[in-house]
Short mmCIF file of C-alpha atoms and ligand atoms in Angstrom, two decimals:
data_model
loop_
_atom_site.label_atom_id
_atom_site.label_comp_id
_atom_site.label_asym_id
_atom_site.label_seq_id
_atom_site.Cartn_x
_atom_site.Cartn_y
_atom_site.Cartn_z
CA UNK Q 7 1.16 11.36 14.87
CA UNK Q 8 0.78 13.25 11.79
CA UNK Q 9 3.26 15.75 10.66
CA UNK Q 10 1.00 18.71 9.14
CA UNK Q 11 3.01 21.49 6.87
CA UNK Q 12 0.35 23.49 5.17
CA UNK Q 13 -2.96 24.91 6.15
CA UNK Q 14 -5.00 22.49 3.83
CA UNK Q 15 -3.47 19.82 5.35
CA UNK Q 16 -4.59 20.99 8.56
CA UNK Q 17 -8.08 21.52 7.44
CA UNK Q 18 -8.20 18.09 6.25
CA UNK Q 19 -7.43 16.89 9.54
CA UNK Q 20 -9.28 18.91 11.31
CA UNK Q 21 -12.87 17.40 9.05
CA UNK Q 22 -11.35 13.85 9.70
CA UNK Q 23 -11.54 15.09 13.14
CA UNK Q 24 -15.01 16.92 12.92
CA UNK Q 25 -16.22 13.63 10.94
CA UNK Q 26 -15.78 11.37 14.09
CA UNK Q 27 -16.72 14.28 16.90
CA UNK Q 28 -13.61 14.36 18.07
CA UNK Q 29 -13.10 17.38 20.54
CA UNK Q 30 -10.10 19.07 19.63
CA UNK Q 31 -7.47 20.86 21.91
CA UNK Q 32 -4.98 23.35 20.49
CA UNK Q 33 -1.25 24.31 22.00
CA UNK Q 34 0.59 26.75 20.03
CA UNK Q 35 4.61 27.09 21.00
CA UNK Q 36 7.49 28.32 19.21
CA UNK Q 37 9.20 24.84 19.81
CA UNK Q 38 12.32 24.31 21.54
CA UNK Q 39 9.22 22.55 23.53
CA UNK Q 40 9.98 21.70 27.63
CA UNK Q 41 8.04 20.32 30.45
CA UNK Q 42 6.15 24.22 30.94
CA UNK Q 43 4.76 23.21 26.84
CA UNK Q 44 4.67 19.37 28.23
CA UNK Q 45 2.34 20.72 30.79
CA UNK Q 46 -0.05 22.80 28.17
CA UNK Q 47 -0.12 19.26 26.17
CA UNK Q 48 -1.19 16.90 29.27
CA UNK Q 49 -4.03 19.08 30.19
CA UNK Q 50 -5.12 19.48 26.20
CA UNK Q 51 -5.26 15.60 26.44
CA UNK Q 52 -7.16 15.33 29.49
CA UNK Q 53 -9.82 17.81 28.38
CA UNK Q 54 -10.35 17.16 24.67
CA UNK Q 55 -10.13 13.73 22.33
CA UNK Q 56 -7.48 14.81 19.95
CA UNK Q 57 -4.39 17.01 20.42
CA UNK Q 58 -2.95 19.55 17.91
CA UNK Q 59 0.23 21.32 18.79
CA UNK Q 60 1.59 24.11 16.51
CA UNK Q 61 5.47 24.23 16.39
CA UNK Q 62 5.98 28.12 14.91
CA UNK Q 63 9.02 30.62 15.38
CA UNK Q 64 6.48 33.55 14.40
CA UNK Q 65 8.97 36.26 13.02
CA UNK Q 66 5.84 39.14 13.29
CA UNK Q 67 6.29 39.21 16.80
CA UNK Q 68 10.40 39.43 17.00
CA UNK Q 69 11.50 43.16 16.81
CA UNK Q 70 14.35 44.09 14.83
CA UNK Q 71 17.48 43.74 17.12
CA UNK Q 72 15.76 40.27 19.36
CA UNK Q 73 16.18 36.65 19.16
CA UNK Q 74 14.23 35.44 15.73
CA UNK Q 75 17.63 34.15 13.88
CA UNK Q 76 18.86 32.10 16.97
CA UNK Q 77 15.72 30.92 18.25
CA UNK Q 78 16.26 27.34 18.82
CA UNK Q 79 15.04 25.08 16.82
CA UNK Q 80 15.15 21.50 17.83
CA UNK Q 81 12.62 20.03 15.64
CA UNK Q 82 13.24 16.40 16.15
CA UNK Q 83 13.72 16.08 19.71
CA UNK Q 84 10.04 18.70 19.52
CA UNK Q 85 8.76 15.72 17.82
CA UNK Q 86 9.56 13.23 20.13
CA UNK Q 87 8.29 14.85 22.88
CA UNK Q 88 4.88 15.11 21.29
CA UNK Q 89 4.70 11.93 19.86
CA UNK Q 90 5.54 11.08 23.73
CA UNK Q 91 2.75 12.73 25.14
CA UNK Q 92 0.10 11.59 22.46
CA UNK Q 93 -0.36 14.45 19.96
CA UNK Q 94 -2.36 13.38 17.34
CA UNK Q 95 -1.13 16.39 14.70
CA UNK Q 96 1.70 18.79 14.87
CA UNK Q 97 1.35 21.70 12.58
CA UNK Q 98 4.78 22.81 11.67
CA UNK Q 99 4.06 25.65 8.62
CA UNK Q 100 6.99 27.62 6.76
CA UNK Q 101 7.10 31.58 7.21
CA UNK Q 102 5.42 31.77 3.74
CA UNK Q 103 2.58 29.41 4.22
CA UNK Q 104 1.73 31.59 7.02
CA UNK Q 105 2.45 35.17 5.80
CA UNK Q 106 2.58 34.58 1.72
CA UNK Q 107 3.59 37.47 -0.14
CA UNK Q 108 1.70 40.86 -0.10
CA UNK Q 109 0.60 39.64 3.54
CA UNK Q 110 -1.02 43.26 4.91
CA UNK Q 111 -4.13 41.91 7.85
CA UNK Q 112 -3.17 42.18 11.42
CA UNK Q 113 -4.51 42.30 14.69
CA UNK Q 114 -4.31 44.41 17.41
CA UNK Q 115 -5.48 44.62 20.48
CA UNK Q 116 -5.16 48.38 21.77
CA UNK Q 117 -4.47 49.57 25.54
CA UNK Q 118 -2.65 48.88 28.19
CA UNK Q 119 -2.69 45.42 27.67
CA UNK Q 120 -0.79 45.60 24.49
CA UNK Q 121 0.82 48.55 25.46
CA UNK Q 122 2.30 48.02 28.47
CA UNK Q 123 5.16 45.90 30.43
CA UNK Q 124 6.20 43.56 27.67
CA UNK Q 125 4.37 45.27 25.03
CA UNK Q 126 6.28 48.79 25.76
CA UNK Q 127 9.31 47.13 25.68
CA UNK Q 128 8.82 45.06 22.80
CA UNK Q 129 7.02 47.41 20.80
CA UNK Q 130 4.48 45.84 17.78
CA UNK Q 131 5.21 42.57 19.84
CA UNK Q 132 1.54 41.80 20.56
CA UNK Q 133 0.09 42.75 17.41
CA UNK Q 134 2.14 40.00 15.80
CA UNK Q 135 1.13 37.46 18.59
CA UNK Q 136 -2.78 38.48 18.58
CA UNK Q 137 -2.26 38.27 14.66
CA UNK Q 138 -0.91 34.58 14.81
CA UNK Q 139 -2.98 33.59 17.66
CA UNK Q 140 -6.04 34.53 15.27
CA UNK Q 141 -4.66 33.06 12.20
CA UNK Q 142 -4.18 29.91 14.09
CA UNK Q 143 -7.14 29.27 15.71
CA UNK Q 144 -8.66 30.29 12.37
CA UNK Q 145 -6.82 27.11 10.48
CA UNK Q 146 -6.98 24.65 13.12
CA UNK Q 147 -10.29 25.60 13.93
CA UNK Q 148 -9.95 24.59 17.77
CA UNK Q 149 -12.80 23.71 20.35
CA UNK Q 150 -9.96 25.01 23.01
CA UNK Q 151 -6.59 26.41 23.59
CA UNK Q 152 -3.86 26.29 25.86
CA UNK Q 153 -1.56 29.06 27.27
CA UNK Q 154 1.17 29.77 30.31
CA UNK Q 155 0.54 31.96 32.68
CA UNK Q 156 4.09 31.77 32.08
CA UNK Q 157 3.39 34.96 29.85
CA UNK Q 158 0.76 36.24 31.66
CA UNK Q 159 0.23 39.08 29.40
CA UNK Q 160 0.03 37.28 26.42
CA UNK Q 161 -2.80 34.77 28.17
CA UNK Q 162 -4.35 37.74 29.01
CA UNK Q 163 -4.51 39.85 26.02
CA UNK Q 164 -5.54 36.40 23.99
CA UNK Q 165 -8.53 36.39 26.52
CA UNK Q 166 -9.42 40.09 25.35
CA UNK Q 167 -9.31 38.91 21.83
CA UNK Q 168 -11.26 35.93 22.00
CA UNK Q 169 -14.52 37.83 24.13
CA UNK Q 170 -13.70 41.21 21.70
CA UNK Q 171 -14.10 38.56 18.13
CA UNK Q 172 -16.04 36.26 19.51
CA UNK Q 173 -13.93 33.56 19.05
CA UNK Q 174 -15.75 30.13 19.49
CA UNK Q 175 -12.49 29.01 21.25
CA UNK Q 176 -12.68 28.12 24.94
CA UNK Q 177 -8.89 29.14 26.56
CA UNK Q 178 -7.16 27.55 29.33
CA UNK Q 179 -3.90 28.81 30.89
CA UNK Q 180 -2.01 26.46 32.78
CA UNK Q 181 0.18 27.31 35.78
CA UNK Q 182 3.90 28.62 35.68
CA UNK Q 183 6.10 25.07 35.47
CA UNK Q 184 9.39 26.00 37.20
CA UNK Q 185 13.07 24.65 37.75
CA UNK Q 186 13.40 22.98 41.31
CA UNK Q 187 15.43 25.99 42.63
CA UNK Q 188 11.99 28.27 41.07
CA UNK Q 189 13.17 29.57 37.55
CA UNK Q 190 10.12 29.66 35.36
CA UNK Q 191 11.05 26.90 32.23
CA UNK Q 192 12.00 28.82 29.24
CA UNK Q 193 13.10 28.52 25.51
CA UNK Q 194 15.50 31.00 26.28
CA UNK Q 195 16.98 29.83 29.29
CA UNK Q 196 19.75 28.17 27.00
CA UNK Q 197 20.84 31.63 26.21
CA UNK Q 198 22.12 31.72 29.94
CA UNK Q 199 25.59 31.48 30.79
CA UNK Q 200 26.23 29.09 33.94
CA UNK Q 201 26.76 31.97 36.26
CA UNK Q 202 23.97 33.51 35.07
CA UNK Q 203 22.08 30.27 35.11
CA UNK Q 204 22.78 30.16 38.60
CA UNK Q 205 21.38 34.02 39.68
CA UNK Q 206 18.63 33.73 37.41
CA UNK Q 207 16.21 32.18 40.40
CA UNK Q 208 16.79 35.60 41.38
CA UNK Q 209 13.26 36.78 39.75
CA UNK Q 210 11.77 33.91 41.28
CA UNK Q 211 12.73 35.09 44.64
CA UNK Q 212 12.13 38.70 44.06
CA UNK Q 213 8.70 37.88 43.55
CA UNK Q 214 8.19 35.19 46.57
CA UNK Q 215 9.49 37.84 48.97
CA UNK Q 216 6.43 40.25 47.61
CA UNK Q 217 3.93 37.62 48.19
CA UNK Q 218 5.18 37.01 51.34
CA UNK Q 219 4.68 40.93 52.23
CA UNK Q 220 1.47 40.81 50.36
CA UNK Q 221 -0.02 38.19 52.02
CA UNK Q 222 1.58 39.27 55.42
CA UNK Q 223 -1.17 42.44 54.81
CA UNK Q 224 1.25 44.93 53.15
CA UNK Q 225 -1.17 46.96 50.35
CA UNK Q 226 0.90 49.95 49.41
CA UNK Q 227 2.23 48.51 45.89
CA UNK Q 228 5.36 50.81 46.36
CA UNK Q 229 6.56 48.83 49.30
CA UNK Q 230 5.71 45.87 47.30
CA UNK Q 231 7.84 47.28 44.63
CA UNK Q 232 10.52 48.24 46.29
CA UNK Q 233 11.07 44.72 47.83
CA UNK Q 234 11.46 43.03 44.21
CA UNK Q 235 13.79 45.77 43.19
CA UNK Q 236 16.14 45.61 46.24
CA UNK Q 237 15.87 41.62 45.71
CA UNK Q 238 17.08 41.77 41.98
CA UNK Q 239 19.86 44.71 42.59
CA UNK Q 240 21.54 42.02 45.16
CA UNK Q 241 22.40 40.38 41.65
CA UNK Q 242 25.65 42.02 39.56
CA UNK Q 243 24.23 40.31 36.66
CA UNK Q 244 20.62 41.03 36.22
CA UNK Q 245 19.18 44.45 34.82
CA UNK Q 246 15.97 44.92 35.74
CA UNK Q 247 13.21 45.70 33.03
CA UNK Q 248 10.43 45.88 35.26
CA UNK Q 249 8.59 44.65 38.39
CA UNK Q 250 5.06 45.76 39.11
CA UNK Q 251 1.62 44.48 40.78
CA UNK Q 252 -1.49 44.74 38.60
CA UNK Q 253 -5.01 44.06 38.49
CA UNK Q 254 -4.62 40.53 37.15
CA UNK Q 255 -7.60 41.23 34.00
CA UNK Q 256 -5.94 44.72 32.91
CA UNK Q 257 -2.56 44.91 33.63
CA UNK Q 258 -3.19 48.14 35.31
CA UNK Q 259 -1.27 48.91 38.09
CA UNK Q 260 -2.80 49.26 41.55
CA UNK Q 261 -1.41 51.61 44.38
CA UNK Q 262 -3.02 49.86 46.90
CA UNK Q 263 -4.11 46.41 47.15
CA UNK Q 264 -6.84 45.08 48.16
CA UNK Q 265 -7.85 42.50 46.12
CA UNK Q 266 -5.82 39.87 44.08
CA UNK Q 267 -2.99 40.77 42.45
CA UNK Q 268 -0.54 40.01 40.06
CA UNK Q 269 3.09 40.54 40.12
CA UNK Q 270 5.39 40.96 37.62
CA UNK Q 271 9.19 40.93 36.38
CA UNK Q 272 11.08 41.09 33.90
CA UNK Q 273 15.07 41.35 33.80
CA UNK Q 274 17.49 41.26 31.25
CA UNK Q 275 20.90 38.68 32.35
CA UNK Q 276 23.48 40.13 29.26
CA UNK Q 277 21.71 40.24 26.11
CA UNK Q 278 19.10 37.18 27.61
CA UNK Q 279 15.58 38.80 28.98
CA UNK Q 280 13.64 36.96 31.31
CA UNK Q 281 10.04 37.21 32.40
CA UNK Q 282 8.45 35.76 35.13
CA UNK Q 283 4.99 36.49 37.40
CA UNK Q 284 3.38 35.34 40.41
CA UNK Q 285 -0.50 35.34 40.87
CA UNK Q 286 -1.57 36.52 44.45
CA UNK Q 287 -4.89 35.80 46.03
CA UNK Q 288 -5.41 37.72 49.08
CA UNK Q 289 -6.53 35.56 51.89
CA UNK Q 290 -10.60 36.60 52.32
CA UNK Q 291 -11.40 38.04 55.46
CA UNK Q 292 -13.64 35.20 57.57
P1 LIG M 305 6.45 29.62 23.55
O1 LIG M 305 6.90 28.39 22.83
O2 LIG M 305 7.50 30.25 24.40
O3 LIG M 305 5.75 30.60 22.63
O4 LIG M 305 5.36 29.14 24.57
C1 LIG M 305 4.24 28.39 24.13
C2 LIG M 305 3.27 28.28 25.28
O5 LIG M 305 3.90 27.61 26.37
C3 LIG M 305 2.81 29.65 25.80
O6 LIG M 305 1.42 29.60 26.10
C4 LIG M 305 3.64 29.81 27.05
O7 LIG M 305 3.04 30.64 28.02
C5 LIG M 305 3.72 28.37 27.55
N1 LIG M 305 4.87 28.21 28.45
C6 LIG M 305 6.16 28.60 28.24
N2 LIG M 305 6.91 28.35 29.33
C7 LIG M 305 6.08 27.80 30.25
C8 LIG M 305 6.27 27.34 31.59
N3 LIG M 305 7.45 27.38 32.20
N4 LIG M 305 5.19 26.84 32.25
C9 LIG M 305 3.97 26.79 31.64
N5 LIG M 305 3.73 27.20 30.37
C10 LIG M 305 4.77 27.71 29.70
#
């Protein structure tokens, strides 16, 4: 596996690559890499002959007062789990080889996409992810990429990005992998203390009981709403952010539904916030 710290390293790789026809398949993670990340890798090996992972705590997309400075930062044991699962190049840049000095392009995706639910929370938080996410794609020159639907959003405003540019990138997002009691994997789970640890399936739940209504035939979204707010309140230690269904392609909220859905939450357990979402599809009528 080769260890790749600078973006002509990369493209070196990446014509070694191109030289041989080797399909490429891209992961980019923040590190402090878990089976959800594992997950991302196995199906970038089973689709594509090589596999590049990017290992990147990308400070445009921390806001002032979040996590950037304690982000953890494991890099060996990150290694060993991609030299595990056959990655054949882990790009692992410095801050300055990615934003050098006098750094002043970004990218933005505008709407409710960006604008909403994570990104109204975390404000400026997508441009610096669409901004990456296009930088990245631009040096490793990818035939496809990998995302959660862990962070729905983010999968979803990447998807707007790539048909809006063009991209020549084909994207895959990979289903939700989740603690055996249902807490979505998370770099930030380490954050939580053991009691909270232990109500954090709470989201989780919230969000099973509203499929279970949903797919019982409940459509006003307010019922729906209700339920994952009355679940999370049952827990002292979780403040919830949000918890919504949307059309799964906009983010827009729907009143009444009638078609697949997506639901979302988002709760903050002390100063740790967690996100979560569950993808509905509403049983067709025979
Ligand atoms: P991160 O390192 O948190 O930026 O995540 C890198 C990629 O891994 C993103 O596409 C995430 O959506 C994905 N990811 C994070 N957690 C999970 C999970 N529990 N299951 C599946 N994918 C995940």
């Amino acid at each position: 596996m080769k260890l790749l710290r600078t973006v002509e390293e990369v493209r070196q790789w990446r014509a070694e690559m191109r030289s041989i026809g080797r399909r490429v398949g891209f992961v980019p993670t923040m590190g402090a890499l878990h089976a959800g990340h594992r997950s991302l890798i196995d199906a970038a090996r089973s689709g594509n002959d090589a596999v590049a992972v990017s290992i990147f705590v990308n400070p445009t997309q921390f806001g002032p007062q979040e996590d950037f400075d304690r982000y953890p930062r494991p890099l060996e044991a990150d290694l060993a789990l991609c030299r595990e699962a056959g990655v054949e190049a882990v790009f692992h840049p410095d801050v300055s080889v990615v934003y050098p000095p006098g750094f002043c392009t970004w990218v933005e995706v505008r709407g409710p996409l960006s604008e909403s639910f994570e990104g109204a929370i975390r404000p400026g938080h997508f441009r610096g992810v669409a901004t990456i996410v296009l930088k990245l794609f631009e040096i490793v020159q990818p035939d496809s990429a990998y995302f959660g639907q862990k962070d729905a959003q983010q999968a979803c405003l990447i998807r707007r990005m790539i048909g809006d540019l063009n991209l020549p990138v084909e994207l895959f997002v990979c289903p939700t992998v989740r603690e055996p009691d249902g807490l979505a994997l998370s770099s930030r789970n380490v954050y939580l203390s053991p009691e909270q640890r232990r109500k954090a399936p709470v989201l989780y739940q919230a969000l099973k009981r509203a499929e279970a209504a949903v797919l019982q035939g409940e459509t006003r979204a307010e019922v729906v709403h209700r339920l994952m707010v009355e679940t999370v309140a049952t827990v002292k230690e979780a403040q919830l952010d949000y918890a919504a269904a949307v059309a799964p392609n906009t983010f827009l909220p729907v009143e009444t539904i009638e078609d697949d859905v997506l639901l979302l939450i988002a709760a903050r357990f002390g100063n740790t916030r967690l996100i979560d979402n569950l993808p509905v599809v509403r049983p067709r009528n025979a």
